[in-house]
Every structure is written in structure tokens, then in C-alpha cells.
Amino acid sequence: MLHSKFWQAFFALAPIFIGILSIVLYMYFVFNLVADIEAAEAHNGDVSPSMILGNIAWFMGCIVLIILVSLSSLVFYIVHAVQNPNLKGNSLLVVWILLFIFVGGIGQLIYWLVEIVGKRDQLEAG
């Protein structure tokens, strides 16, 4: 699984796409919340909690999905970096792992582009 091109690309790109998706879903949730409050005020203040927060279950489900994919990506790329023979015996391994932890999805995307795609092109050319 570590050497599958599909999983490498998925775990490199998924945190970025899911981050963008989370921003869009957050804006959608807030827009619906404001619209529901305006509708409740039009009905003379008869507001039920489910009317205002009816979409929170979908929003929370998306947050759980984001967390699971991001943690899976982090674990995948830490394991990949530790098993990468190009990084053994030098301090680049520590640098990559710190980038994964502190920068998140962008660090994993950069690692994928530099260490996997870049090295794959060098191997195919050589």
C-alpha cells in the first residue's frame, strides 16, 4: 500500500481538498443557520432547536470525516518517510516528519511532489 501510486496521491491531495471542502461546508452551515433564524423570526418567535440546528449532524459528520482522513494521511506519510531509503542516515527524515506534524496537508503534498513524484521521474529517466 505504501508504494501504490493511487494511495500516495490520495493521501497527498485529500487533506488539501478536504480543507477546501470544510470551508465551503462551514459557509453553507452558517448561511443555513442565519436563514433559519430569519425564518423563525418571521413566525413570531416560535423557534424549535431542531429548526435552527437541523443541519448540525451533517456538519459534525463532515468534521469527523475530515479528522479521519487527515490523521490517516499523517500516519501514511510518516510511515512512508521512515521507510524511504533516500532519507535513512541523514537529518532530512526529522525535517520531513516535523513538516508533516506542524504544516499538515501542505507538508505531505510537498513531500509527495519532491520525494515521490520527483524521484520516480529520476528513476524512469535513468
PDB file of C-alpha atoms in Angstrom, residues 81 84-99 111 115:
ATOM      1  CA  ALA A  81       9.182   8.707   5.197  1.00  0.00           C
ATOM      2  CA  ASN A  84      12.185   5.764   2.499  1.00  0.00           C
ATOM      3  CA  PRO A  85      15.769   4.579   1.804  1.00  0.00           C
ATOM      4  CA  ASN A  86      16.746   8.042   0.489  1.00  0.00           C
ATOM      5  CA  LEU A  87      16.135   9.572   3.930  1.00  0.00           C
ATOM      6  CA  LYS A  88      17.963   6.991   6.045  1.00  0.00           C
ATOM      7  CA  GLY A  89      21.089   8.213   7.755  1.00  0.00           C
ATOM      8  CA  ASN A  90      20.530  11.954   7.387  1.00  0.00           C
ATOM      9  CA  SER A  91      18.536  14.636   9.137  1.00  0.00           C
ATOM     10  CA  LEU A  92      16.018  15.065   6.319  1.00  0.00           C
ATOM     11  CA  LEU A  93      13.823  12.400   7.899  1.00  0.00           C
ATOM     12  CA  VAL A  94      13.372  14.514  11.030  1.00  0.00           C
ATOM     13  CA  VAL A  95      12.731  17.614   8.921  1.00  0.00           C
ATOM     14  CA  TRP A  96      10.026  15.872   6.876  1.00  0.00           C
ATOM     15  CA  ILE A  97       8.301  14.451   9.958  1.00  0.00           C
ATOM     16  CA  LEU A  98       8.292  17.872  11.629  1.00  0.00           C
ATOM     17  CA  LEU A  99       6.851  19.372   8.447  1.00  0.00           C
ATOM     18  CA  TYR A 111       6.809  15.512   0.252  1.00  0.00           C
ATOM     19  CA  GLU A 115      10.354  12.738  -2.694  1.00  0.00           C
TER      20      GLU A 115
END
